[in-house]
mmCIF file of C-alpha atoms in Angstrom:
data_model
loop_
_atom_site.group_PDB
_atom_site.id
_atom_site.type_symbol
_atom_site.label_atom_id
_atom_site.label_comp_id
_atom_site.label_asym_id
_atom_site.label_seq_id
_atom_site.Cartn_x
_atom_site.Cartn_y
_atom_site.Cartn_z
ATOM 1 C CA ILE A 1 -43.958 94.333 133.860
ATOM 2 C CA PRO A 2 -46.964 93.589 131.597
ATOM 3 C CA LEU A 3 -49.220 95.420 134.040
ATOM 4 C CA LYS A 4 -46.956 98.482 133.887
ATOM 5 C CA ALA A 5 -47.244 98.444 130.098
ATOM 6 C CA VAL A 6 -51.044 98.353 130.362
ATOM 7 C CA VAL A 7 -51.190 101.190 132.870
ATOM 8 C CA SER A 8 -48.732 103.283 130.894
ATOM 9 C CA THR A 9 -50.618 102.768 127.635
ATOM 10 C CA GLN A 10 -54.076 103.211 129.141
ATOM 11 C CA SER A 11 -53.244 106.303 131.183
ATOM 12 C CA THR A 12 -51.634 108.433 128.484
ATOM 13 C CA GLY A 13 -51.549 106.313 125.340
ATOM 14 C CA TYR A 14 -54.869 107.632 124.093
ATOM 15 C CA HIS A 15 -55.784 111.189 123.144
ATOM 16 C CA LYS A 16 -58.384 112.480 125.595
ATOM 17 C CA GLY A 17 -61.700 113.144 123.944
ATOM 18 C CA THR A 18 -61.127 111.207 120.718
ATOM 19 C CA ASP A 19 -59.672 108.011 122.233
ATOM 20 C CA LYS A 20 -57.184 107.952 119.371
ATOM 21 C CA CYS A 21 -53.928 106.110 120.063
ATOM 22 C CA TYR A 22 -50.842 108.326 120.221
ATOM 23 C CA TYR A 23 -48.701 105.757 118.411
ATOM 24 C CA ASN A 24 -49.061 107.456 115.029
ATOM 25 C CA GLY A 25 -52.839 107.304 115.405
ATOM 26 C CA ASN A 26 -52.750 103.513 114.966
ATOM 27 C CA GLN A 27 -55.391 102.015 117.230
ATOM 28 C CA GLY A 28 -53.952 98.532 116.721
ATOM 29 C CA ALA A 29 -50.693 99.500 118.420
ATOM 30 C CA CYS A 30 -52.424 100.371 121.678
ATOM 31 C CA ASN A 31 -54.946 97.526 121.496
ATOM 32 C CA PHE A 32 -52.329 94.836 120.784
ATOM 33 C CA THR A 33 -50.074 96.087 123.586
ATOM 34 C CA VAL A 34 -52.888 96.197 126.114
ATOM 35 C CA GLY A 35 -54.328 92.847 124.991
ATOM 36 C CA ILE A 36 -51.168 90.750 125.230
ATOM 37 C CA SER A 37 -50.125 92.497 128.437
ATOM 38 C CA VAL A 38 -53.410 91.786 130.227
ATOM 39 C CA ILE A 39 -53.407 88.143 129.121
ATOM 40 C CA ALA A 40 -49.748 87.754 130.153
ATOM 41 C CA PHE A 41 -50.511 89.217 133.572
ATOM 42 C CA PHE A 42 -53.390 86.836 134.326
ATOM 43 C CA VAL A 43 -51.612 83.748 132.979
ATOM 44 C CA GLY A 44 -48.558 84.768 135.010
ATOM 45 C CA ILE A 45 -50.742 84.835 138.130
ATOM 46 C CA ALA A 46 -52.012 81.339 137.252
ATOM 47 C CA PHE A 47 -48.450 80.000 136.932
ATOM 48 C CA LEU A 48 -47.534 81.717 140.187
ATOM 49 C CA ILE A 49 -50.364 79.808 141.879
ATOM 50 C CA CYS A 50 -49.080 76.559 140.311
ATOM 51 C CA THR A 51 -45.627 77.353 141.696
ATOM 52 C CA TYR A 52 -47.100 77.890 145.150
ATOM 53 C CA PHE A 53 -48.787 74.475 145.065
ATOM 54 C CA TRP A 54 -45.876 72.720 143.282
ATOM 55 C CA ASP A 55 -44.900 70.546 146.263
ATOM 56 C CA HIS A 56 -48.486 69.319 146.599
ATOM 57 C CA ILE A 57 -48.618 68.034 143.006
ATOM 58 C CA THR A 58 -47.630 64.397 143.310
ATOM 59 C CA ASN A 59 -48.444 63.177 139.820
ATOM 60 C CA GLY A 60 -45.387 63.402 137.553
ATOM 61 C CA VAL A 61 -47.515 63.692 134.430
ATOM 62 C CA THR A 62 -49.371 66.686 135.863
ATOM 63 C CA LYS A 63 -46.070 68.350 136.755
ATOM 64 C CA LYS A 64 -44.831 67.719 133.224
ATOM 65 C CA TYR A 65 -47.975 69.299 131.746
ATOM 66 C CA VAL A 66 -47.682 72.368 133.986
ATOM 67 C CA VAL A 67 -44.032 72.871 133.043
ATOM 68 C CA PHE A 68 -44.729 72.227 129.364
ATOM 69 C CA GLY A 69 -47.534 74.795 129.532
ATOM 70 C CA ASP A 70 -45.141 77.253 131.138
ATOM 71 C CA LEU A 71 -42.539 76.579 128.446
ATOM 72 C CA SER A 72 -45.062 76.928 125.625
ATOM 73 C CA PHE A 73 -46.667 80.068 127.011
ATOM 74 C CA SER A 74 -43.361 81.772 127.806
ATOM 75 C CA GLY A 75 -41.893 81.021 124.393
ATOM 76 C CA PHE A 76 -44.973 82.069 122.443
ATOM 77 C CA TRP A 77 -45.559 85.190 124.517
ATOM 78 C CA ALA A 78 -41.903 86.217 124.146
ATOM 79 C CA PHE A 79 -42.524 86.033 120.404
ATOM 80 C CA LEU A 80 -45.727 88.109 120.716
ATOM 81 C CA PHE A 81 -43.927 90.725 122.798
ATOM 82 C CA PHE A 82 -41.192 90.818 120.142
ATOM 83 C CA ILE A 83 -43.843 91.541 117.521
ATOM 84 C CA ASP A 84 -45.336 94.168 119.826
ATOM 85 C CA PHE A 85 -41.924 95.741 120.435
ATOM 86 C CA CYS A 86 -41.228 96.010 116.706
ATOM 87 C CA PHE A 87 -44.727 97.310 115.990
ATOM 88 C CA ILE A 88 -44.892 100.027 118.645
ATOM 89 C CA THR A 89 -41.279 101.060 118.017
ATOM 90 C CA ASP A 90 -42.099 101.566 114.346
ATOM 91 C CA MET A 91 -45.284 103.467 115.219
ATOM 92 C CA TRP A 92 -43.288 105.607 117.665
ATOM 93 C CA ARG A 93 -40.760 106.369 114.916
ATOM 94 C CA LYS A 94 -43.586 107.596 112.664
ATOM 95 C CA THR A 95 -45.321 109.633 115.390
ATOM 96 C CA ASN A 96 -45.135 113.436 115.289
ATOM 97 C CA LYS A 97 -43.519 114.061 118.675
ATOM 98 C CA THR A 98 -43.740 117.849 118.624
ATOM 99 C CA GLU A 99 -47.416 117.867 119.567
ATOM 100 C CA LEU A 100 -47.033 115.447 122.505
ATOM 101 C CA ALA A 101 -46.591 116.478 126.125
ATOM 102 C CA SER A 102 -43.430 115.272 127.845
ATOM 103 C CA MET A 103 -45.399 112.965 130.162
ATOM 104 C CA VAL A 104 -47.083 111.313 127.184
ATOM 105 C CA LYS A 105 -43.720 110.872 125.440
ATOM 106 C CA SER A 106 -42.105 109.273 128.457
ATOM 107 C CA ASN A 107 -45.042 106.910 129.049
ATOM 108 C CA LEU A 108 -45.052 105.778 125.423
ATOM 109 C CA GLN A 109 -41.292 105.236 125.528
ATOM 110 C CA PHE A 110 -41.670 103.361 128.823
ATOM 111 C CA THR A 111 -44.177 101.033 127.155
ATOM 112 C CA ILE A 112 -41.580 100.236 124.492
ATOM 113 C CA VAL A 113 -38.990 99.482 127.192
ATOM 114 C CA CYS A 114 -41.508 97.267 129.030
ATOM 115 C CA ALA A 115 -42.059 95.245 125.853
ATOM 116 C CA LEU A 116 -38.300 94.751 125.498
ATOM 117 C CA ILE A 117 -37.945 93.686 129.140
ATOM 118 C CA CYS A 118 -40.857 91.260 128.747
ATOM 119 C CA ILE A 119 -39.101 89.625 125.787
ATOM 120 C CA ILE A 120 -35.969 89.059 127.860
ATOM 121 C CA LEU A 121 -37.792 87.844 130.969
ATOM 122 C CA LEU A 122 -40.087 85.493 129.066
ATOM 123 C CA ALA A 123 -37.139 84.038 127.123
ATOM 124 C CA ILE A 124 -35.341 83.377 130.410
ATOM 125 C CA GLN A 125 -38.516 81.832 131.834
ATOM 126 C CA ALA A 126 -38.848 79.575 128.778
ATOM 127 C CA PHE A 127 -35.229 78.443 129.189
ATOM 128 C CA LEU A 128 -35.739 77.681 132.883
ATOM 129 C CA ALA A 129 -38.957 75.781 132.107
ATOM 130 C CA TYR A 130 -37.056 73.774 129.487
ATOM 131 C CA LYS A 131 -34.413 72.826 132.051
ATOM 132 C CA GLN A 132 -37.120 71.901 134.569
ATOM 133 C CA LEU A 133 -38.922 69.792 131.967
ATOM 134 C CA ASN A 134 -35.677 67.909 131.273
ATOM 135 C CA ASP A 135 -35.210 67.328 135.007
ATOM 136 C CA ILE A 136 -38.748 65.955 135.317
ATOM 137 C CA GLN A 137 -38.251 63.629 132.352
ATOM 138 C CA ASN A 138 -34.874 62.430 133.658
ATOM 139 C CA GLU A 139 -36.384 61.799 137.072
ATOM 140 C CA ALA A 140 -39.239 59.803 135.554
ATOM 141 C CA SER A 141 -36.848 57.681 133.484
ATOM 142 C CA GLY A 142 -34.485 56.989 136.343
ATOM 143 C CA LEU A 143 -31.726 59.295 135.113
ATOM 144 C CA ALA A 144 -32.091 61.832 137.910
ATOM 145 C CA GLY A 145 -28.764 63.407 138.714
ATOM 146 C CA TYR A 146 -27.170 62.125 135.507
ATOM 147 C CA THR A 147 -24.989 64.629 133.728
ATOM 148 C CA ASP A 148 -23.472 63.833 130.380
ATOM 149 C CA THR A 149 -19.826 64.834 130.363
ATOM 150 C CA ALA A 150 -19.067 63.755 126.813
ATOM 151 C CA GLY A 151 -17.352 66.536 124.944
ATOM 152 C CA VAL A 152 -17.052 68.704 128.026
ATOM 153 C CA ALA A 153 -13.633 69.708 129.325
ATOM 154 C CA GLY A 154 -12.582 67.095 131.831
ATOM 155 C CA GLY A 155 -15.007 64.524 130.441
ATOM 156 C CA TYR A 156 -13.692 61.378 128.851
ATOM 157 C CA GLY A 157 -16.118 61.503 125.947
ATOM 158 C CA GLY A 158 -17.191 57.876 125.996
ATOM 159 C CA GLY A 159 -19.969 55.796 127.402
ATOM 160 C CA PHE A 160 -17.680 53.832 129.678
ATOM 161 C CA PRO A 161 -15.228 55.034 132.287
ATOM 162 C CA PRO A 162 -11.564 54.999 131.291
ATOM 163 C CA HIS A 163 -9.480 51.967 132.221
ATOM 164 C CA THR A 164 -7.525 52.227 135.416
ATOM 165 C CA GLU A 165 -4.817 49.930 136.661
ATOM 166 C CA SER A 166 -6.680 49.508 139.921
ATOM 167 C CA ALA A 167 -9.301 47.427 138.149
ATOM 168 C CA GLY A 168 -7.544 44.436 139.615
ATOM 169 C CA GLY A 169 -6.422 41.128 138.328
ATOM 170 C CA SER A 170 -4.052 40.250 135.577
ATOM 171 C CA TYR A 171 -5.329 42.560 132.898
ATOM 172 C CA GLN A 172 -3.056 42.974 129.927
ATOM 173 C CA SER A 173 -3.439 46.002 127.710
ATOM 174 C CA PRO A 174 -4.250 45.198 124.063
ATOM 175 C CA TYR A 175 -1.471 47.582 123.096
ATOM 176 C CA ALA A 176 1.198 45.864 125.168
ATOM 177 C CA SER A 177 3.963 44.162 123.254
#
């Protein structure tokens, strides 16, 4: 998706001859969009390579750093794409659309949609990285497979299992008369 935003902005986002950005003539709108999209693409490729070699990483600390990097990057870049979305949407609102060709209009609108999709996808990626980071930390602390059922429907809400009569012996309830 970030690569599509770059191609869409680079191909028709600039006026031919003057290299002036079509987003209300604001050069920063095109430059910011292209900049964060290119960086997101290359960092995404790096995390894809880490995913490919994930089973070969045996050190738990290294795995934690990779996942924390993924979480940090995804969260921060979702924020940057949100800023980009707001910025280019505002510049699009201020742009005189009567002098633009239909292909230019659709490409500029597609860039706005790409920014919105990137926000959603990066937020989902940050959430999944957060869950994976919790799994890694639980595994390292010996809590792998532990799920806290306190407060959840069907859970008993305490730290100890409820008393059952099959516990054996001559147990007398403290509430018995």
